[in-house]
Tab-separated table of C-alpha atoms in Angstrom:
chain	number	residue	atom	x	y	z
A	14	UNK	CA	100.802	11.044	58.478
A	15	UNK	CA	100.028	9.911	62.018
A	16	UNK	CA	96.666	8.696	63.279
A	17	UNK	CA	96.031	11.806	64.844
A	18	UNK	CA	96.803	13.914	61.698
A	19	UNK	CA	94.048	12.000	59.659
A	20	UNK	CA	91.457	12.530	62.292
A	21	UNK	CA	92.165	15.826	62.261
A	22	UNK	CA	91.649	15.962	58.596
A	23	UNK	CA	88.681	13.734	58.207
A	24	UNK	CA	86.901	15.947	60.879
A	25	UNK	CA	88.150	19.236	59.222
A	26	UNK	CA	86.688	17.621	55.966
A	27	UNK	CA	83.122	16.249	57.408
A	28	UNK	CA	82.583	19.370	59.498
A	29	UNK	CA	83.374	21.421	56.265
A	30	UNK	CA	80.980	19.240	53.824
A	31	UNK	CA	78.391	19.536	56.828
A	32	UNK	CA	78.659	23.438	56.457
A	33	UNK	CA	78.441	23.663	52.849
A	34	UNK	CA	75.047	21.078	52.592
A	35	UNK	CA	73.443	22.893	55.070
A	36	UNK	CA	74.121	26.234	53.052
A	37	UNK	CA	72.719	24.880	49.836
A	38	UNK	CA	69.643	23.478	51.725
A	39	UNK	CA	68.907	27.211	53.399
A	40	UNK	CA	69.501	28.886	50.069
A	41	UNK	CA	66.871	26.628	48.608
A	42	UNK	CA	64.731	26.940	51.222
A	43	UNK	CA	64.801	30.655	51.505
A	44	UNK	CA	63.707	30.828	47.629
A	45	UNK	CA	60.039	29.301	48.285
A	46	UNK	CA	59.971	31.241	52.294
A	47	UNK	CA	59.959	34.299	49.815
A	48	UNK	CA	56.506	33.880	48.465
A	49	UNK	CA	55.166	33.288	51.601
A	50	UNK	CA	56.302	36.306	52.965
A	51	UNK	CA	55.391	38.060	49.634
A	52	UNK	CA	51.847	36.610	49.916
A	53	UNK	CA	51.236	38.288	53.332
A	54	UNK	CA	52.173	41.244	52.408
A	55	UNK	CA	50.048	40.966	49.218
A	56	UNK	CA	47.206	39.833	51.215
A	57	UNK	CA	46.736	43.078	52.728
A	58	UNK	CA	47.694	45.666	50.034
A	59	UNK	CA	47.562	43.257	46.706
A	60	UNK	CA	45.339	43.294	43.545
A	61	UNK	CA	43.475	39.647	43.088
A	62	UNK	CA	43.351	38.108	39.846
A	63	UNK	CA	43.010	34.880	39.056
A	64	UNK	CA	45.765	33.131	37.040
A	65	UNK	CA	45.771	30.032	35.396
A	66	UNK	CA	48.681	27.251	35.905
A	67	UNK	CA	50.991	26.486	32.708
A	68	UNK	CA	53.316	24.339	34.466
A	69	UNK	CA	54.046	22.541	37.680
A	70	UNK	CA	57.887	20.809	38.361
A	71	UNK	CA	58.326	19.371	41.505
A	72	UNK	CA	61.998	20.752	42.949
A	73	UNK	CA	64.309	18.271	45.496
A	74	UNK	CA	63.955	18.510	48.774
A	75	UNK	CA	60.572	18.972	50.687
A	76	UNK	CA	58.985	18.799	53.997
A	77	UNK	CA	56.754	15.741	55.290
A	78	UNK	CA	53.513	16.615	54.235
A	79	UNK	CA	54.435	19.654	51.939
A	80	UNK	CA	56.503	19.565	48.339
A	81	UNK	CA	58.660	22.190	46.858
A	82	UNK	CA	57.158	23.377	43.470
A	83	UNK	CA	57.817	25.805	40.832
A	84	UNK	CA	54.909	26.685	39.117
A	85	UNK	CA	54.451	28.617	36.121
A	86	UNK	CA	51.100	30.898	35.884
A	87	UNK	CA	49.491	32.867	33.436
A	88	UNK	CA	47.295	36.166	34.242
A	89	UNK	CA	45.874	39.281	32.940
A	90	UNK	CA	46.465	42.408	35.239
A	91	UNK	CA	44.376	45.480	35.698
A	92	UNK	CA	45.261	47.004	32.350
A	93	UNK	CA	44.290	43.778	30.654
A	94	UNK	CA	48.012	42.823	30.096
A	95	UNK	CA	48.713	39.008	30.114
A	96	UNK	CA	51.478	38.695	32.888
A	97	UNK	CA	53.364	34.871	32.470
A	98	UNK	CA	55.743	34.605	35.916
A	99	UNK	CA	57.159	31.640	37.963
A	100	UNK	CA	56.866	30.683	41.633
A	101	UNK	CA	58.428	28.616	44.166
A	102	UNK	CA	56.190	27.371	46.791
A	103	UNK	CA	55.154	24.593	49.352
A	104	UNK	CA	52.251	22.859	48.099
A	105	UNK	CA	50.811	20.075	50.901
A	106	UNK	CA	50.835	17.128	48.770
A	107	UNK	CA	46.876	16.366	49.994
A	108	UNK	CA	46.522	20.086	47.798
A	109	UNK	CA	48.893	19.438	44.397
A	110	UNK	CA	45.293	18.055	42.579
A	111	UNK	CA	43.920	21.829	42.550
A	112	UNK	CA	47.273	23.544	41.517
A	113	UNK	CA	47.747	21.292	38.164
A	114	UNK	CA	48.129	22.468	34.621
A	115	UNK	CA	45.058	23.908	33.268
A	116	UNK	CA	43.683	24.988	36.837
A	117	UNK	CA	42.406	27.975	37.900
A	118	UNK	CA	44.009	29.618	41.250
A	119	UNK	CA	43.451	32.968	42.893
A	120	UNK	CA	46.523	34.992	43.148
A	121	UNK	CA	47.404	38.832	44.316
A	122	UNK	CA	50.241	40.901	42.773
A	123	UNK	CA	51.541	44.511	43.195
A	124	UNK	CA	49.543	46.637	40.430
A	125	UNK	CA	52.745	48.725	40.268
A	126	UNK	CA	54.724	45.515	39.347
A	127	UNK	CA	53.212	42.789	38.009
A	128	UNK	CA	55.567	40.499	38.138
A	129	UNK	CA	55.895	40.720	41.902
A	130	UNK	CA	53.011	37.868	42.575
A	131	UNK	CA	52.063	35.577	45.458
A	132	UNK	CA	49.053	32.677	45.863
A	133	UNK	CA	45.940	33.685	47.458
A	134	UNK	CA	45.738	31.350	50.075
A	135	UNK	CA	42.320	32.245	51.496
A	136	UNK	CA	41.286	31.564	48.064
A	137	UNK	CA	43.497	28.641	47.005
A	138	UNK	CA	45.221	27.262	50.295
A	139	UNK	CA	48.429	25.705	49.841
A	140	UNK	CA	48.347	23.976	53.288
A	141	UNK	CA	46.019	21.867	55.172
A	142	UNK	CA	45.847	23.770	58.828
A	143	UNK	CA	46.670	20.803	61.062
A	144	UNK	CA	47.593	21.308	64.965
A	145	UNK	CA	48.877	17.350	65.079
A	146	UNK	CA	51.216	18.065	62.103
A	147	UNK	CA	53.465	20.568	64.070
């Protein structure tokens, strides 16, 4: 193969592994942008409860002050049902200290299905509001 033909290749290749990190990273990203969009919605039409947190893993990736988590939470809907679900979510790192096992956080779900769930961030804030941080 000629000089050329291996630049070709090499750039075919990097562009190619470029393109298929950046596709994992959005895919992972998108998972934990869900329950932010789910807790908006919630926040206006939602049921509160609070739940109480089983587990918390810390997932790759992140943003500078915030880290992905999946958290496991335990609640009891209107009916009196205990409800176990997971989330993915940003958690600002100065915040993880009130979202650890055994802790109580305020959470809203849709009454008609209960495993459709979302923080309550007026209640339990998952991110310090900081203009300098933008």
């Amino acid at each position: 193969m000629t000089n050329l033909a291996w630049w070709v290749a090499g750039t075919v290749a990097t562009v190619l592994f470029v393109g298929f990190v950046a596709m994992i990273v959005r895919d992972n990203a998108r998972l934990f942008d869900q329950e932010r969009a789910l807790a908006g919605q919630l926040a206006q039409s939602g049921q509160p409860a609070v739940a109480t947190v089983l587990a918390l893993e810390r997932q790759p990736g992140g943003r500078p002050y915030a880290a992905p988590m999946k958290m496991r939470l335990r609640y009891a809907d209107t009916r009196g049902r205990e409800q176990t679900v997971e989330l993915r979510l940003y958690i600002d790192r100065e915040l993880l200290a009130g979202f650890m096992p055994g802790q109580a956080v305020h959470v809203r779900y849709d009454p008609q299905q209960p495993g459709s769930i979302a923080i309550d961030r007026e209640l339990s804030p998952t991110d310090v509001p900081a203009s300098w941080r933008s």
